XYZ file of C-alpha atoms in Angstrom:
728
model
C 158.702 139.975 44.044
C 156.011 137.926 46.137
C 153.427 136.431 44.119
C 149.872 137.606 45.001
C 146.944 135.409 45.849
C 144.050 137.296 44.394
C 145.246 140.067 41.591
C 145.190 139.091 38.085
C 149.177 138.818 36.710
C 150.541 138.084 33.088
C 153.633 135.885 33.170
C 156.237 135.046 30.709
C 158.577 132.552 31.186
C 160.370 129.500 29.392
C 158.647 125.433 29.510
C 161.483 123.660 31.395
C 159.226 120.269 32.115
C 155.547 119.632 30.663
C 154.406 117.312 33.938
C 150.940 116.377 32.787
C 148.813 116.952 29.516
C 145.379 116.202 28.083
C 145.259 116.277 24.222
C 141.841 116.021 24.648
C 141.003 119.482 26.531
C 144.303 120.623 26.872
C 144.956 120.856 30.026
C 148.561 121.026 31.029
C 150.664 121.269 34.264
C 154.048 122.803 33.323
C 157.350 123.866 35.252
C 158.078 127.158 33.837
C 161.418 129.202 34.241
C 160.238 132.821 35.058
C 162.534 136.019 35.461
C 162.247 136.884 39.246
C 161.580 134.029 40.445
C 164.606 131.601 41.763
C 163.076 128.278 41.279
C 160.813 126.775 38.945
C 157.183 127.351 39.285
C 153.971 125.573 38.508
C 151.655 126.844 35.685
C 148.639 125.014 35.354
C 145.999 125.892 32.574
C 144.837 124.856 28.930
C 147.594 124.610 26.448
C 148.152 123.373 23.155
C 150.740 122.398 20.866
C 153.565 123.453 23.875
C 156.851 122.278 23.533
C 159.476 122.215 26.339
C 162.211 125.077 25.613
C 159.141 127.335 24.539
C 158.433 130.503 25.883
C 154.754 131.179 26.984
C 152.186 133.639 27.876
C 149.385 133.463 30.330
C 147.250 135.560 32.432
C 145.851 134.292 35.731
C 146.045 133.890 39.445
C 148.360 132.253 42.437
C 146.423 129.694 43.818
C 147.346 127.286 46.614
C 146.296 123.202 46.278
C 146.529 121.323 49.159
C 148.482 118.562 47.603
C 150.579 120.607 45.404
C 151.610 123.570 46.766
C 151.484 127.205 45.318
C 150.308 127.205 41.511
C 149.948 129.768 39.041
C 146.128 129.272 37.344
C 145.800 130.732 34.144
C 142.401 132.214 33.071
C 142.814 131.949 29.667
C 144.648 129.360 26.951
C 148.317 129.228 27.480
C 150.214 130.967 24.503
C 153.628 130.241 22.998
C 155.158 133.967 22.235
C 158.577 134.351 21.032
C 161.279 134.842 23.956
C 163.045 138.203 24.048
C 166.103 137.265 26.125
C 169.051 135.614 24.522
C 168.946 132.634 26.842
C 164.845 132.028 25.538
C 165.879 133.055 22.288
C 168.381 130.009 22.136
C 166.422 127.697 23.974
C 163.722 128.247 21.183
C 165.616 127.623 18.480
C 167.503 124.577 19.950
C 163.822 123.186 20.602
C 163.065 121.457 17.615
C 160.414 123.597 16.528
C 162.483 125.259 13.293
C 163.907 122.387 11.379
C 167.424 122.078 10.608
C 168.439 124.217 13.723
C 169.155 122.092 16.833
C 171.245 122.949 20.134
C 174.579 123.584 18.085
C 172.792 125.747 15.478
C 170.882 127.640 17.624
C 174.077 128.412 19.934
C 175.627 129.412 16.511
C 172.936 131.623 15.772
C 172.975 133.348 18.675
C 176.678 133.904 18.942
C 176.217 135.052 15.287
C 173.038 137.515 15.168
C 172.371 138.162 19.153
C 169.241 139.658 20.118
C 168.830 140.422 16.179
C 168.268 136.557 15.367
C 164.423 136.614 14.474
C 165.004 139.780 12.461
C 167.659 138.145 10.483
C 165.554 134.932 9.906
C 162.401 137.496 8.832
C 164.312 139.980 6.745
C 167.782 139.101 5.816
C 168.000 134.633 5.816
C 170.649 135.312 3.125
C 173.179 135.797 6.346
C 172.804 132.541 7.338
C 175.165 131.259 4.572
C 177.677 133.674 6.042
C 178.043 130.952 9.432
C 180.303 127.976 9.080
C 178.242 124.905 8.339
C 174.783 125.981 6.770
C 175.250 125.329 3.228
C 172.058 125.878 0.628
C 170.567 123.112 1.202
C 170.181 123.762 5.062
C 169.446 127.353 4.668
C 166.646 126.809 2.215
C 165.352 124.252 5.217
C 165.554 126.985 7.989
C 163.971 129.625 6.173
C 161.061 127.263 4.702
C 160.780 126.028 8.747
C 160.899 129.582 9.750
C 158.471 130.793 7.504
C 156.180 128.036 7.816
C 156.028 128.717 11.936
C 155.354 132.277 11.002
C 152.350 131.240 8.582
C 151.049 129.056 11.469
C 151.228 132.129 13.829
C 149.022 133.896 11.638
C 146.326 131.181 11.469
C 146.445 130.673 14.806
C 145.938 134.678 15.733
C 143.131 134.418 13.209
C 141.666 131.146 14.426
C 142.086 131.834 18.660
C 140.265 135.147 18.268
C 136.996 132.829 17.289
C 137.740 130.197 19.954
C 139.764 127.635 18.294
C 142.640 126.002 19.797
C 145.973 125.813 18.793
C 146.497 122.314 18.324
C 143.644 122.798 15.824
C 145.081 125.657 14.258
C 148.154 123.665 13.503
C 146.381 120.750 11.796
C 144.029 123.228 10.210
C 147.212 125.129 8.809
C 149.002 121.653 7.583
C 145.958 121.058 5.743
C 145.185 124.398 3.881
C 148.695 126.420 4.411
C 148.314 129.753 3.233
C 144.706 129.450 2.387
C 143.381 128.535 5.614
C 141.505 131.796 6.421
C 140.030 132.023 2.761
C 138.805 128.141 3.266
C 137.035 128.419 6.651
C 135.684 131.795 5.613
C 134.126 130.306 3.113
C 132.593 127.026 4.381
C 133.879 125.984 8.205
C 131.757 122.810 7.955
C 134.392 121.304 5.082
C 136.805 121.364 8.031
C 135.261 118.366 9.544
C 136.011 116.386 6.243
C 139.290 117.546 5.513
C 141.320 117.964 8.748
C 142.024 115.177 10.955
C 141.190 115.396 14.462
C 138.319 117.821 13.787
C 134.770 117.140 14.320
C 131.312 118.438 13.047
C 130.830 120.209 16.938
C 134.075 122.217 16.594
C 133.629 123.827 13.078
C 130.094 123.984 13.790
C 131.282 126.767 17.073
C 133.855 127.893 14.732
C 130.840 128.335 11.929
C 128.542 130.282 14.373
C 130.898 132.393 15.508
C 131.746 133.760 12.228
C 127.917 134.669 11.715
C 126.437 131.231 9.641
C 122.733 130.712 10.525
C 121.765 127.585 12.920
C 118.642 126.833 10.566
C 121.184 126.788 7.236
C 120.645 123.838 4.902
C 124.658 123.710 4.558
C 124.620 123.253 8.449
C 122.042 120.379 8.265
C 123.925 118.734 5.527
C 126.945 119.343 7.370
C 125.317 117.707 10.292
C 124.115 114.472 8.939
C 127.274 113.747 7.355
C 129.051 113.893 10.577
C 126.285 111.704 12.199
C 126.193 109.445 9.291
C 130.338 109.087 9.767
C 129.864 108.653 13.309
C 127.547 105.871 12.664
C 130.051 104.327 10.144
C 132.941 104.457 12.016
C 131.233 101.738 14.738
C 131.655 99.414 11.079
C 128.326 100.356 9.544
C 127.575 100.624 5.917
C 124.150 102.633 6.542
C 121.772 104.458 9.191
C 118.451 103.811 9.651
C 116.534 106.383 8.425
C 114.107 107.722 11.005
C 116.999 107.037 13.613
C 119.362 109.483 11.645
C 116.603 112.426 11.407
C 116.058 111.852 15.272
C 119.756 112.120 15.790
C 120.565 114.896 13.736
C 118.206 116.868 14.819
C 119.141 116.444 18.463
C 122.060 117.503 17.225
C 121.757 120.431 15.718
C 118.506 121.828 17.660
C 116.580 122.249 14.324
C 113.226 120.429 12.677
C 113.230 117.081 11.369
C 111.684 118.912 8.394
C 114.936 120.606 7.912
C 116.888 117.768 7.944
C 114.776 115.910 5.402
C 115.418 118.750 3.066
C 119.190 118.359 3.299
C 118.695 114.774 3.222
C 116.712 114.780 -0.093
C 119.193 117.183 -1.563
C 122.301 115.415 -0.157
C 120.643 112.061 -2.562
C 119.625 114.454 -5.368
C 123.375 115.177 -5.508
C 124.092 111.224 -5.413
C 126.192 111.898 -1.746
C 123.584 109.640 -0.308
C 121.631 106.307 -1.405
C 118.113 105.697 -0.118
C 117.261 101.831 0.054
C 115.777 99.233 1.737
C 117.419 97.260 4.443
C 115.680 94.642 6.696
C 112.333 95.870 5.523
C 113.223 99.254 6.880
C 114.366 102.791 5.018
C 117.903 103.088 5.304
C 120.607 106.089 4.455
C 123.831 105.081 2.885
C 126.694 107.013 2.110
C 126.867 106.486 -1.627
C 130.555 105.630 -1.385
C 129.658 102.411 0.846
C 126.744 101.763 -1.102
C 128.417 101.145 -4.194
C 131.416 99.785 -2.677
C 129.271 97.180 -1.294
C 126.841 96.999 -4.794
C 130.521 96.444 -6.680
C 131.643 93.576 -4.210
C 128.710 91.913 -4.836
C 128.966 92.139 -8.495
C 132.354 91.407 -8.549
C 131.818 88.045 -6.051
C 129.170 86.855 -8.453
C 131.184 87.535 -11.761
C 134.298 85.550 -10.157
C 132.015 82.630 -9.161
C 131.410 81.756 -12.727
C 133.606 80.335 -15.479
C 136.181 77.394 -15.458
C 138.418 76.514 -12.811
C 141.957 77.672 -14.107
C 143.639 74.421 -12.832
C 141.281 72.337 -14.813
C 140.274 68.947 -13.504
C 142.296 67.384 -10.552
C 141.982 63.765 -9.038
C 141.633 64.443 -5.603
C 141.903 60.878 -5.222
C 145.095 60.984 -6.189
C 146.170 64.558 -5.602
C 145.717 64.307 -1.933
C 148.489 61.319 -1.175
C 150.229 63.076 -3.529
C 150.661 66.218 -1.102
C 151.144 64.261 1.715
C 153.902 62.838 0.322
C 155.259 66.165 -0.680
C 154.599 67.556 2.530
C 155.293 64.680 4.803
C 151.979 65.850 6.548
C 149.134 63.131 7.175
C 145.782 65.001 6.513
C 143.081 64.498 8.480
C 139.980 64.018 6.932
C 138.062 67.493 7.783
C 141.364 69.154 5.890
C 141.130 66.650 2.886
C 136.921 67.706 2.621
C 138.356 70.984 2.539
C 140.553 70.429 0.230
C 138.411 68.744 -2.106
C 135.673 71.434 -1.790
C 138.054 73.979 -2.514
C 139.151 72.283 -5.762
C 135.682 72.494 -7.035
C 134.859 76.029 -6.558
C 136.472 79.391 -8.333
C 135.719 81.502 -4.931
C 135.582 79.715 -1.372
C 136.060 80.775 2.271
C 137.990 78.618 4.591
C 137.472 79.782 8.578
C 137.982 78.994 11.525
C 140.104 79.171 14.904
C 143.652 78.752 15.635
C 145.156 75.270 15.520
C 142.512 74.218 13.348
C 144.618 73.182 9.911
C 144.123 76.531 7.847
C 147.817 77.129 7.211
C 148.106 73.292 6.236
C 145.070 73.403 3.796
C 146.566 76.256 2.250
C 150.273 74.858 1.816
C 149.047 71.959 0.449
C 146.668 73.678 -2.301
C 149.817 75.743 -3.218
C 151.718 72.545 -3.853
C 148.896 71.855 -6.315
C 148.603 75.528 -7.685
C 152.309 75.197 -8.693
C 152.508 71.892 -9.788
C 149.673 73.309 -12.474
C 152.049 76.315 -13.037
C 149.204 78.590 -11.905
C 150.625 82.159 -10.964
C 149.253 82.238 -7.364
C 149.363 85.796 -5.455
C 149.109 85.819 -1.281
C 148.164 88.934 0.399
C 146.813 90.475 3.610
C 145.574 93.593 5.080
C 148.349 94.641 7.434
C 151.818 94.353 7.023
C 151.976 91.845 10.236
C 149.375 89.618 8.844
C 151.177 89.667 5.468
C 154.675 88.644 7.292
C 152.563 85.865 8.719
C 151.161 84.660 5.848
C 154.708 84.375 3.890
C 156.333 82.636 7.146
C 153.853 79.782 7.188
C 154.180 79.527 3.541
C 157.541 80.163 2.277
C 156.255 82.476 -0.337
C 156.051 86.148 -1.050
C 152.892 87.321 0.589
C 151.889 91.171 0.097
C 149.510 93.819 1.777
C 146.338 94.182 -0.294
C 147.486 98.260 -0.914
C 151.085 96.779 -2.112
C 149.623 93.714 -4.418
C 147.408 96.821 -5.917
C 150.382 99.384 -6.241
C 148.777 101.523 -4.369
C 150.021 105.075 -5.801
C 150.299 107.983 -3.009
C 149.876 110.845 -5.263
C 147.423 109.877 -7.434
C 145.576 108.178 -4.351
C 144.394 105.444 -6.888
C 145.624 101.901 -7.521
C 148.024 100.310 -10.472
C 145.570 97.411 -10.665
C 141.999 97.642 -11.216
C 139.282 96.408 -13.873
C 141.123 97.812 -16.863
C 144.467 96.431 -15.745
C 143.907 93.177 -13.723
C 146.503 91.264 -11.603
C 147.983 88.850 -13.633
C 147.308 85.905 -11.592
C 145.321 83.083 -11.488
C 145.053 82.116 -8.371
C 144.286 84.733 -5.173
C 144.545 83.861 -1.712
C 143.733 86.483 1.357
C 144.465 85.686 4.480
C 142.936 87.561 7.667
C 139.529 88.213 5.620
C 138.007 89.264 8.726
C 139.641 92.352 9.006
C 138.940 93.504 5.496
C 136.529 96.720 5.183
C 134.059 97.398 2.207
C 136.115 100.082 0.439
C 139.461 97.752 -0.047
C 137.557 94.768 -0.806
C 135.849 96.540 -3.529
C 139.383 97.545 -4.560
C 140.614 94.159 -4.103
C 137.902 92.158 -6.148
C 137.571 94.651 -9.377
C 141.689 93.960 -9.919
C 140.830 89.782 -10.053
C 140.935 88.917 -13.537
C 137.462 86.901 -14.930
C 139.182 83.609 -14.606
C 141.178 83.472 -11.428
C 139.706 81.545 -8.110
C 139.808 83.693 -5.034
C 140.392 82.012 -1.748
C 139.019 83.641 1.805
C 140.957 82.432 4.805
C 140.249 84.244 8.230
C 138.341 83.503 11.613
C 134.379 84.538 11.622
C 134.198 84.588 15.152
C 137.006 87.498 15.378
C 136.214 90.889 15.757
C 134.999 92.218 12.520
C 137.220 95.152 10.735
C 137.813 98.582 12.103
C 136.816 99.829 8.948
C 132.929 99.796 7.452
C 131.644 96.250 6.880
C 131.320 92.950 7.924
C 132.496 91.293 4.922
C 133.351 87.647 5.703
C 129.976 87.107 7.891
C 128.177 88.589 5.177
C 129.207 86.282 2.622
C 128.824 83.034 4.637
C 125.605 84.578 5.608
C 124.580 84.831 2.055
C 125.036 80.949 1.558
C 126.085 82.043 -1.904
C 129.976 81.750 -1.436
C 130.880 77.989 -0.583
C 132.261 77.807 3.013
C 134.315 75.377 5.249
C 134.379 75.763 8.778
C 136.960 73.947 10.423
C 136.254 72.787 14.404
C 138.990 70.182 14.611
C 141.789 71.085 17.041
C 145.067 69.002 15.993
C 147.657 66.992 18.308
C 150.179 69.706 18.448
C 147.883 72.720 18.592
C 145.730 71.086 21.528
C 149.298 70.682 23.843
C 149.151 74.860 23.899
C 146.421 76.359 26.335
C 146.646 79.389 24.591
C 144.604 77.643 21.802
C 142.793 75.659 24.164
C 141.640 78.535 26.165
C 140.778 80.608 23.004
C 138.621 77.998 21.845
C 137.003 77.500 25.066
C 136.182 81.378 25.217
C 134.659 81.057 22.078
C 132.272 78.531 23.055
C 131.300 80.115 26.128
C 133.262 78.608 28.661
C 135.928 80.048 31.087
C 139.293 79.780 30.571
C 141.326 76.668 32.314
C 142.675 77.358 35.897
C 146.212 77.793 36.304
C 147.620 74.254 36.713
C 151.290 74.025 35.844
C 154.014 76.373 35.668
C 155.018 75.415 32.362
C 151.726 76.376 30.771
C 151.573 78.897 28.211
C 148.287 80.891 29.699
C 147.463 82.462 32.919
C 144.907 84.053 34.584
C 145.704 86.599 37.121
C 143.024 87.893 39.299
C 143.184 91.864 40.871
C 139.564 93.711 41.702
C 140.753 97.342 41.995
C 142.322 99.075 39.157
C 145.038 100.203 41.239
C 146.194 97.134 42.169
C 145.819 95.858 38.382
C 148.123 98.561 37.302
C 150.469 97.942 39.674
C 150.133 93.893 39.170
C 150.869 94.884 35.292
C 153.975 96.810 36.354
C 155.600 93.771 38.289
C 154.434 91.622 35.407
C 156.640 93.537 32.803
C 159.372 94.432 34.893
C 160.221 91.375 36.847
C 158.150 88.166 36.513
C 157.530 87.666 32.975
C 161.591 88.342 32.165
C 162.635 85.900 34.961
C 159.864 83.353 33.337
C 161.087 83.220 30.016
C 163.743 85.594 28.170
C 162.287 88.732 26.508
C 162.681 91.971 25.909
C 159.598 94.100 27.731
C 159.286 96.702 25.487
C 159.583 94.274 21.808
C 158.477 90.908 23.017
C 155.333 91.858 25.458
C 152.362 93.895 24.285
C 149.106 95.143 26.650
C 146.092 95.191 25.240
C 143.297 96.520 26.881
C 139.585 97.061 25.517
C 139.242 101.038 25.740
C 141.427 103.684 25.353
C 140.296 106.158 28.414
C 139.995 105.568 31.776
C 143.012 104.389 34.751
C 143.271 101.136 32.485
C 142.737 102.593 29.004
C 145.843 102.524 26.778
C 146.416 106.284 27.094
C 146.524 106.159 31.233
C 148.810 102.706 30.573
C 151.191 103.642 28.013
C 152.325 106.609 30.506
C 153.445 104.488 33.216
C 154.783 101.734 30.881
C 156.766 104.204 29.143
C 158.052 105.268 32.654
C 159.022 101.977 33.944
C 160.353 100.872 30.879
C 161.990 103.674 28.909
C 162.205 106.422 31.192
C 165.551 107.335 31.295
C 166.163 107.311 27.388
C 167.088 110.600 25.900
C 167.003 112.648 24.322
C 163.164 113.371 24.674
C 160.914 115.424 22.814
C 157.342 116.651 23.353
C 154.956 117.104 20.653
C 151.117 116.895 20.482
C 150.721 116.076 24.503
C 153.254 113.188 24.434
C 156.962 112.784 25.186
C 158.893 110.393 23.023
C 162.645 108.848 23.567
C 165.097 106.254 21.357
C 163.399 102.775 21.817
C 159.681 103.795 22.748
C 157.195 101.438 21.119
C 154.809 103.556 18.769
C 151.700 102.938 16.626
C 150.763 104.217 13.769
C 146.856 106.048 14.191
C 146.226 106.805 10.359
C 146.877 105.687 6.772
C 149.941 107.646 5.577
C 150.215 106.268 2.050
C 153.097 108.616 1.647
C 155.317 106.757 3.730
C 153.673 103.946 3.247
C 152.805 103.203 6.818
C 149.017 102.615 7.709
C 146.804 102.646 10.851
C 147.521 99.802 13.532
C 151.364 99.431 12.326
C 153.772 99.358 14.791
C 157.360 100.495 15.086
C 160.297 101.880 17.614
C 161.960 104.875 17.567
C 165.584 104.433 16.494
C 166.683 108.237 16.456
C 165.658 111.218 17.160
C 167.694 114.483 15.399
C 167.146 117.358 17.400
C 169.413 119.437 14.607
C 167.362 118.266 11.812
C 163.731 118.045 14.010
C 163.048 114.103 12.581
C 162.517 110.875 14.196
C 163.353 107.742 12.424
C 161.078 104.934 13.188
C 161.331 101.222 12.474
C 158.272 99.451 11.053
C 159.362 95.740 10.436
C 162.713 96.087 8.711
C 162.243 99.881 7.332
C 163.215 103.247 8.591
C 160.577 105.921 8.449
C 161.300 109.832 9.139
C 158.932 111.949 10.624
C 158.808 115.620 11.113
C 158.633 116.661 14.639
C 155.304 118.585 13.074
C 153.936 115.114 11.804
C 154.002 113.333 15.322
C 150.373 114.008 15.792
C 149.869 110.796 13.632
C 151.067 108.295 16.266
C 150.943 107.314 19.597
C 152.326 105.263 22.367
C 152.186 101.541 21.672
C 152.973 99.773 24.810
C 149.360 99.424 25.374
C 147.235 99.263 22.548
C 143.165 98.596 22.294
C 142.323 94.984 21.195
C 140.612 96.539 17.962
C 144.198 97.732 16.756
C 145.728 93.952 17.559
C 143.768 92.957 14.759
C 146.266 90.699 12.505
C 148.938 90.594 14.145
C 150.701 88.432 16.268
C 153.089 89.057 19.588
C 155.660 86.762 21.342
C 153.871 87.707 24.796
C 150.386 89.082 25.019
C 148.931 90.871 28.529
C 144.978 91.453 28.274
C 143.537 93.865 30.773
C 139.993 92.582 31.826
C 138.196 94.899 34.332
C 134.816 95.961 34.993
C 135.773 99.378 33.992
C 135.535 98.360 30.066
C 132.078 97.144 30.878
C 130.564 98.231 27.872
C 133.027 96.437 25.690
C 133.419 93.404 27.411
C 132.321 90.531 24.935
C 133.231 86.940 24.050
C 134.561 87.490 20.812
C 136.530 90.601 21.698
C 138.434 88.258 24.652
C 138.833 85.476 22.033
C 140.514 88.048 19.697
C 142.938 89.276 22.178
C 143.990 85.551 23.359
C 144.615 84.382 19.514
C 147.420 87.588 19.367
C 149.539 85.416 21.941
C 152.127 83.107 20.581
C 154.396 82.140 23.126
C 152.123 83.602 26.099
C 149.260 84.694 26.973
C 147.848 86.590 30.498
C 144.453 87.841 31.435
C 145.061 90.647 34.004
C 141.862 92.005 35.752
C 138.960 90.845 37.713
C 137.179 87.704 37.832
C 133.681 88.908 37.358
C 134.847 90.939 34.150
C 136.334 87.802 32.884
C 132.935 86.105 33.372
C 131.058 88.879 31.860
C 133.218 88.857 28.594
C 132.832 85.093 27.785
C 129.154 85.053 28.223
C 128.357 88.072 26.629
C 127.657 86.745 23.234
C 125.729 89.500 21.954
C 127.551 91.067 18.293
C 126.770 94.643 17.815
C 125.223 93.553 14.306
C 126.385 96.065 11.763
C 124.072 97.364 8.919
C 125.439 96.090 5.855
C 123.784 94.940 2.393
C 126.658 92.767 1.065
C 124.666 89.633 1.839
C 121.571 90.831 0.268
C 123.409 92.271 -2.651
C 124.643 88.563 -3.140
C 121.084 86.611 -2.509
C 119.893 89.428 -5.351
C 122.338 89.160 -8.291
C 122.638 85.236 -7.584
C 118.915 84.902 -8.029
C 118.987 87.263 -11.156
C 121.810 85.124 -12.638
């Protein structure tokens, strides 16, 4: 049978390979085995959540591409369907879609039930128990997974009839289960708040198709929260009133009076707060407003009272510490310790190599000599691990310190059950967002002292707030800023160049093969990408002993574009781990054992958090699970949970905060013009321990180093601190 190039056809076949998939819009290039065609055919079109081994159905026309030859272009979204042939059924069952069924079990099922296998799973699942190797637990697992797939299918049919993609339908079903249809018809806008990956625009399109009014006050309320949410995702805790109304009117295409009515309603329901911010009216989500106010109140509370260590004679204490640590403290470090011993709350800030760790260890000697209970914490697992290594004491993430309970989504320690401590030391404080600070400070008892350590010149937290900067700006919290680079650190070009960048100077030129910092210039994206591949596969491994996957981390300012994380991860995965087997494809990405991955959302049940990096240890096709090693613990993911992960050969500089890597390559290109700034480049450089390479165009490096403009966040913590302090 020869394909036509004009008439519309309907094609059904089995996906053998996913050549390309864009998770944003679903555009895919699939290689498919179709009955009647001796070779695999190429199908191009929209496909969501399609896996290798699945049977698909699509309608479209044949076309001839100048570069890629004959292709079948689907005119509608490509659908997954249950296969009709025995071979197709076996491949579908073996694909990992059904948990508990892998290649071996799939063959067993087909041999036992033939083309009635799906009917058995639907209506006579008890027959599974008659097969060897399928016990009660396995049978229950298979039946539950099959039932879930059918339930997902029903949800998809409903949602796709209203234009929702398969990928989003899967997420909706994962959130609502069998209640999906009822929840959606009641209020489709709730999807934007409840379902990861579904924003207001998708919910709004669905609402319009379901017959909701464009002028609806519910639509306006949802639109306001969407605009505020987008604003807060950029780090703000509020939006200026007039700007919010203008943005909402533009988005919703409705009159500003309806927007104002919706704001008033949200304020009356205490979902939003109106307050003055820098002499302008601002709108705060209630959650962020109360978190900032609470954090300020807790800081003022903790500043009061007696020092938990009582009186310490600094003139005697410092020589004693120097003898204990066998270190000669510099005058700036002695001064920092003296100031710290006079206050219950204090900030110690400074860049790499300025002696923050030495000061902390000196203070710890004194605290332990006074038999005080000291707790050390940091926002991320990696930062906590580094703090533990530098102090040789136990350090925990803030969530673990507070005893987060994933079932109740609450903390064990709060204002009713404070932490049993006398001193709290918090590292990487610039990374803490306002919500986490609020919970942490509530749990600190009245008598305890709190020390914030961090680098105020780094990027602020990924979440909302600018807590370290705001606390310093308030002039209420005693602060020591360290600037002196010590002798041992001065031998590192990484540290020297980090400080040069921070003061607006270009990095030192490459002058020694023994250096730990190099700049490699290349102009075009193609050239930069090629240089990168050569570095990770050949030049760096021959320069120093390393594992390119585990030891080298690529950092780039953005996710999109040829030099963004998405494109770079694709080429790096192929170059470094392309031969690994088995492979599974989910949510537009393919994974194999050995792949480096990053968690993209907080998962409290698994105790892994946004930004945690791990490595795929094992893929079990029979059980449909992936085991991932995160910092010496193994975490198990079902295949349908892999939307929480992404590849991590290349990550954004923002995602790298709080982490250190043996070798760092930073991509700097004019493609990232909007993101290029001094604090971004500075943060990237300070992530490297043994070797840092700047790779990109000279012009882009100049732009970044000379761009000192910070996008000031709209926050009120500093104002709250000033007002509350004045009231005392």
